[in-house]
Short mmCIF file of C-alpha atoms in Angstrom, two decimals:
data_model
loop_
_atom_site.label_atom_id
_atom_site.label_comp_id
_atom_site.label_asym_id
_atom_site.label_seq_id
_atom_site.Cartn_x
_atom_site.Cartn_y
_atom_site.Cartn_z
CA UNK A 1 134.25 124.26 101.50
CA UNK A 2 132.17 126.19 104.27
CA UNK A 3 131.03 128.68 101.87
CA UNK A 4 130.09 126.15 99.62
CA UNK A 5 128.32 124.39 102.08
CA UNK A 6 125.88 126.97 103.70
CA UNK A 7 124.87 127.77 99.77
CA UNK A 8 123.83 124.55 99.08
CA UNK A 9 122.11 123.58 102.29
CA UNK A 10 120.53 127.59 101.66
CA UNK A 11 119.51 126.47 98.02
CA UNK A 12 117.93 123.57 99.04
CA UNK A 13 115.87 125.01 101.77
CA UNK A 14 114.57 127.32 99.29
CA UNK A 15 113.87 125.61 96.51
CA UNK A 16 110.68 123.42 95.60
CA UNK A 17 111.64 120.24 95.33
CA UNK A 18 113.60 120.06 98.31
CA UNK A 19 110.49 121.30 100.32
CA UNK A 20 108.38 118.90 98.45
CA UNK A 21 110.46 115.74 98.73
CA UNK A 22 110.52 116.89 102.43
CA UNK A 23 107.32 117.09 103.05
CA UNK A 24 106.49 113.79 100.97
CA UNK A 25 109.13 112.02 102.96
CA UNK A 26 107.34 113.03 106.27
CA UNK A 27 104.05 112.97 106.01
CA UNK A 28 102.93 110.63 103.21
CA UNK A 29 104.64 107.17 104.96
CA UNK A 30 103.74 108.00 108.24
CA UNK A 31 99.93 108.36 106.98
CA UNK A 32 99.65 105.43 104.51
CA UNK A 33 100.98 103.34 107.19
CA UNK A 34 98.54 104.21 109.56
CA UNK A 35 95.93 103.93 106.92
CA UNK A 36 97.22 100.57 105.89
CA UNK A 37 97.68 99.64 109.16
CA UNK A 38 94.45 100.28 110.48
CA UNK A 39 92.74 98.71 107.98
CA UNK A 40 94.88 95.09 108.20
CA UNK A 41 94.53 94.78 111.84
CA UNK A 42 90.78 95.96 111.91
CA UNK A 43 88.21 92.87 111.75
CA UNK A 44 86.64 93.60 107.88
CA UNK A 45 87.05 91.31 104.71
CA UNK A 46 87.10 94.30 102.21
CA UNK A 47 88.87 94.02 98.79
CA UNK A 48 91.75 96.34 100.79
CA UNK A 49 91.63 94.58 103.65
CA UNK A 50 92.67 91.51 101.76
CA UNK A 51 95.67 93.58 99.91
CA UNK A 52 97.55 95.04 102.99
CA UNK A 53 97.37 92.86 105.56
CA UNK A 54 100.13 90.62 103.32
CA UNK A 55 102.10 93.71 103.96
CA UNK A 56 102.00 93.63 108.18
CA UNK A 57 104.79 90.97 109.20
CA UNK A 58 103.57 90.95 112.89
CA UNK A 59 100.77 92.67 114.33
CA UNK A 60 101.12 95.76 116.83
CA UNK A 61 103.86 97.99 116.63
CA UNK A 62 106.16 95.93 114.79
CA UNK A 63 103.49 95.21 112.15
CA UNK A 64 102.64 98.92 111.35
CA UNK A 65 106.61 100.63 111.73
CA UNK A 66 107.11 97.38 109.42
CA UNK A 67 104.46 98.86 106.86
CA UNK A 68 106.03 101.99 107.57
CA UNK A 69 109.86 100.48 106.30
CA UNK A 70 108.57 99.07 103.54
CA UNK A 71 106.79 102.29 101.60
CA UNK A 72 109.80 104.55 103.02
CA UNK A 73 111.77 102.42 100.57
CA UNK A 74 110.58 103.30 97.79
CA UNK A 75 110.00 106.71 98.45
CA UNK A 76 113.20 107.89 100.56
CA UNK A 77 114.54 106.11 96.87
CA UNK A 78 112.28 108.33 94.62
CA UNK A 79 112.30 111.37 96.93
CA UNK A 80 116.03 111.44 97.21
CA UNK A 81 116.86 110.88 93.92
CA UNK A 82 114.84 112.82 92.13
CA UNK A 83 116.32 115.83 94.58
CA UNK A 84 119.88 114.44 94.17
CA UNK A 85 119.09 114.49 89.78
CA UNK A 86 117.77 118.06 90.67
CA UNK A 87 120.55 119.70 92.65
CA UNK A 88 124.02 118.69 90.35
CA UNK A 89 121.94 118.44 87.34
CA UNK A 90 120.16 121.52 87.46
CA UNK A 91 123.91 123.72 86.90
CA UNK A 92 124.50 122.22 83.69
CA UNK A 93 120.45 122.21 82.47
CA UNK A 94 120.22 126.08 83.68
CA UNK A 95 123.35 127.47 82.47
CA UNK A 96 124.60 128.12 85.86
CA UNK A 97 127.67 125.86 85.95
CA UNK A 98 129.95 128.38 83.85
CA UNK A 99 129.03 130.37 87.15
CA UNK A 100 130.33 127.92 89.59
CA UNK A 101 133.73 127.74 87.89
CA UNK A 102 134.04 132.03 88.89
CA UNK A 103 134.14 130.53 92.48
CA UNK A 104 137.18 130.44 94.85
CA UNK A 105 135.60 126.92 95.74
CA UNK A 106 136.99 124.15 93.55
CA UNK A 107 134.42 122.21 91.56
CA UNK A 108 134.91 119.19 93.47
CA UNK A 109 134.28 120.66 97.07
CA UNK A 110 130.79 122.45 95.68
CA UNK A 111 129.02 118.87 94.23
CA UNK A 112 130.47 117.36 97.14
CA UNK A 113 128.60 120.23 99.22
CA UNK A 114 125.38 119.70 97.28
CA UNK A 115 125.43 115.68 97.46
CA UNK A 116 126.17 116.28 101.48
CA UNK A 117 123.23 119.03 101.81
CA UNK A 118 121.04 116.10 100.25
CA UNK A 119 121.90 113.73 102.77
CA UNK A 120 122.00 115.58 105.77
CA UNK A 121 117.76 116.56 104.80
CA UNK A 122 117.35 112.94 104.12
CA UNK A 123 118.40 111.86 107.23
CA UNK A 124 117.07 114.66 109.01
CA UNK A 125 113.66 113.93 107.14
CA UNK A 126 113.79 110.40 108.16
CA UNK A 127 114.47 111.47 111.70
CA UNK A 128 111.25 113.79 111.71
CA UNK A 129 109.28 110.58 110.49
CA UNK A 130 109.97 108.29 112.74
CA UNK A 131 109.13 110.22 115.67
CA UNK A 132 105.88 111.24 113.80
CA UNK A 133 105.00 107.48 113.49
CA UNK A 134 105.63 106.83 117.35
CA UNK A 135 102.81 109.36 117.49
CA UNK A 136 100.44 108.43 115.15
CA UNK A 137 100.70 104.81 116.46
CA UNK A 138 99.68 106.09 119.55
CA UNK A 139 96.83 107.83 117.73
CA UNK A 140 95.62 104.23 116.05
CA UNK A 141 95.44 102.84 119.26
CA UNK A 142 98.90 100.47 119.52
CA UNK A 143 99.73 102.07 122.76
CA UNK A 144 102.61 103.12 124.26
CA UNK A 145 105.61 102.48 122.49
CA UNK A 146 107.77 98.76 123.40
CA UNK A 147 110.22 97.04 122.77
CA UNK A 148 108.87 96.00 119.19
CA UNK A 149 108.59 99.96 118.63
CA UNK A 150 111.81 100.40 119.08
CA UNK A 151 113.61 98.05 117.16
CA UNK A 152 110.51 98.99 114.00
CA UNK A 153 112.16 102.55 114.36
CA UNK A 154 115.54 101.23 114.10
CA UNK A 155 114.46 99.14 111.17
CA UNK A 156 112.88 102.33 109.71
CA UNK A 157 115.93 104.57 109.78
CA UNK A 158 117.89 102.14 108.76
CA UNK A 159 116.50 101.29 105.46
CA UNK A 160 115.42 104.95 105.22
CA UNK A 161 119.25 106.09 105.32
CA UNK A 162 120.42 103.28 103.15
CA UNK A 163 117.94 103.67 100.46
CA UNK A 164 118.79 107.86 100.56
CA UNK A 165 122.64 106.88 100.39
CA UNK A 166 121.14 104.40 96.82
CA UNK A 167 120.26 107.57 95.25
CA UNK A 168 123.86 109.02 95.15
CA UNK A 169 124.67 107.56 91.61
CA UNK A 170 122.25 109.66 89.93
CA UNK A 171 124.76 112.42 91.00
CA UNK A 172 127.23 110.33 88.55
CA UNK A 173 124.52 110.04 86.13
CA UNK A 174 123.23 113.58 86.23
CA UNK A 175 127.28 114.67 85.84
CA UNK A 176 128.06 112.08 83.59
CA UNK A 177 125.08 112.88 80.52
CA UNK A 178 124.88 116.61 81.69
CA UNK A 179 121.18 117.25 82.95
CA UNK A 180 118.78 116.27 85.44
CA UNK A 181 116.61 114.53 83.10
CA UNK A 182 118.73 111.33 82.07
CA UNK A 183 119.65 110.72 86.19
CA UNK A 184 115.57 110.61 86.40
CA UNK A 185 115.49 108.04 83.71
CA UNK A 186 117.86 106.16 85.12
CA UNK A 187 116.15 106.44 88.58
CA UNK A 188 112.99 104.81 86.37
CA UNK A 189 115.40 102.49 84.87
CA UNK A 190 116.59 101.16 88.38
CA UNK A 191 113.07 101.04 89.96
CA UNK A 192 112.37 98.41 87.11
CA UNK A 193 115.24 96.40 87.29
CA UNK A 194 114.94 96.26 90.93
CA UNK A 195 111.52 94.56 90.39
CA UNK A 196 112.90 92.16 88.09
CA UNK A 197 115.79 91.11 89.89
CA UNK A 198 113.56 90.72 92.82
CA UNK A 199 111.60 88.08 90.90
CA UNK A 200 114.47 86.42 89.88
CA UNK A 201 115.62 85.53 93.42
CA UNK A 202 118.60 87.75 93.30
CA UNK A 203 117.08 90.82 95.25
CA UNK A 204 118.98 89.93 98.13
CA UNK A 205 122.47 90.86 96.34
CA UNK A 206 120.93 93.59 94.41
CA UNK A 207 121.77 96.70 96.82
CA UNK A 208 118.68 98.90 95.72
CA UNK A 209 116.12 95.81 96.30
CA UNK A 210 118.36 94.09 99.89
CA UNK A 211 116.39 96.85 102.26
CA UNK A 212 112.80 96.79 100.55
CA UNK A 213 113.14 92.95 101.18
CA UNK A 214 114.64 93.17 104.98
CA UNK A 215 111.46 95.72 105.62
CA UNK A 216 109.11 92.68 104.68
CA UNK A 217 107.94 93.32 101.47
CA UNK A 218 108.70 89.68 100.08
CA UNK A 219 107.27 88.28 102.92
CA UNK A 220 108.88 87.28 106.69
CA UNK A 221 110.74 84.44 105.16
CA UNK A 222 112.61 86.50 102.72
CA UNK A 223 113.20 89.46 105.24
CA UNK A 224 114.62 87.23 107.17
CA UNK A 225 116.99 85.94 104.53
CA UNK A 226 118.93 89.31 104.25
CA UNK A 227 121.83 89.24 105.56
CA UNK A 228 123.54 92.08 106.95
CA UNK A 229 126.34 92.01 104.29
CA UNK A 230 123.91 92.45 101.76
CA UNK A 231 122.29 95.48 103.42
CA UNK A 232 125.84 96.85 103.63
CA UNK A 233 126.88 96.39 99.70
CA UNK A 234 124.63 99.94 99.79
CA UNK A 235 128.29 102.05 101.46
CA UNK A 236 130.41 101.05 98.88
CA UNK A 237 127.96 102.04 95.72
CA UNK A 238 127.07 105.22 97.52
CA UNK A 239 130.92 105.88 98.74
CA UNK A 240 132.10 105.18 94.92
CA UNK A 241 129.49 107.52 93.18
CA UNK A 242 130.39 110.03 95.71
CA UNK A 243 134.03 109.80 94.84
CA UNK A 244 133.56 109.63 91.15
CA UNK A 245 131.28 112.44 91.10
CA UNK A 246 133.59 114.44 92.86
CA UNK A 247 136.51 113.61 90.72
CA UNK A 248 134.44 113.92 87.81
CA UNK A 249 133.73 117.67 88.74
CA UNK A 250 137.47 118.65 89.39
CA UNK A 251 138.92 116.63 86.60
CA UNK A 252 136.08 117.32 83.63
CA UNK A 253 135.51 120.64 81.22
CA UNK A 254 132.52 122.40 83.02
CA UNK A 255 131.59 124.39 80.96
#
């Protein structure tokens, strides 16, 4: 399982889309939110002005880490996935899953390896963001950091883990139809049925819409409607595509 690991955390430091998600993750939020931000709180009646500002719920630091939650949800959710689609995907897409099954390391222990790398660079990638938004706010002019900057952060990594931890079924996907490209089309498919079940009123109990909503972006009244067990319906989805992913690998003809 140690072997396995360092590979996996090795290919994904090396490959493409790991560094681009990465760098997407880090640097995109953290600047659109200060953009956004900026531009809400500033004193002009442009045709932007008027979109984002129904975006800040608060002003100050809670207002822009709150912009900040809400555009890391859908991106730690494309980011991640499309990186989790990638990595267990890729082996049967490439060829290279005949390979795997030459390996002391039993099937099982290698996706789990590759759906752990994943994680650990999407937490650490929220991590880095955070602490780049502390400084950029400082930048825009919000000050030093409070008390509502510290509980923004908190809201930020939380919905930024959660929404990482939403992109493990792809893994189940991507093993399941045997390719990258269907777990990307079902990463499509659950970005639109998110949006739909969010105008229906159920986005609350709909796990990959509960944290978009609890960052603001359906207003203060319905982030304030989430309730914690909604947020937390996220562990169990993630937990089970881990598992059956897993199984699926030690159980299923590779090759």
């Amino acid at each position: 399982m140690r072997a396995a690991w360092r590979v996996e955390v090795l290919k994904l430091r090396r490959s493409g889309v790991g560094r681009t998600a990465a760098v997407v993750l880090t640097l995109v939020p953290v600047a659109m939110a200060a953009a956004f931000s900026a531009v809400a709180l500033g004193t002009g009646d442009s045709v932007m002005a008027s979109k984002v500002r129904p975006m800040m719920q608060g002003t100050g630091w809670e207002g822009y880490l709150g912009v900040l939650a809400q555009i890391l949800s859908v991106a730690e959710l494309l980011c991640v996935g499309i990186v989790v689609s990638w990595s267990v995907g890729r082996e049967f897409t490439d060829g290279t899953v005949t390979g795997l099954l030459a390996l002391p390391t039993r099937p099982g222990a290698i996706v789990t390896a590759k759906l752990g790398a994943v994680m650990v660079g999407a937490v650490g990638a929220a991590a880095i963001t955070a602490v780049l938004a502390l400084g950029v706010g400082g930048v825009i002019g919000l000050g030093a950091p409070d008390a509502d900057a510290l509980r923004g952060v908190g809201r930020v990594l939380a919905v930024a883990v959660l929404m990482a931890m939403l992109a493990l079924p792809l893994a189940t996907v991507a093993s399941g139809r045997r390719g990258y490209l269907p777990a990307i089309g079902a990463l499509l498919c659950i970005v639109v049925v998110t949006q739909v079940a969010t105008v229906a009123g159920a986005g609350a109990w709909f796990p990959w819409a509960a944290p978009s909503l609890w960052a603001g972006m359906g207003g203060a009244d319905a982030a304030s409607a989430v309730l914690p067990v909604q947020l937390l319906i996220a562990l169990p989805v993630a937990g089970l595509a881990a598992l059956w992913t897993a199984v699926w690998w030690e159980r299923s003809e590779l090759g």
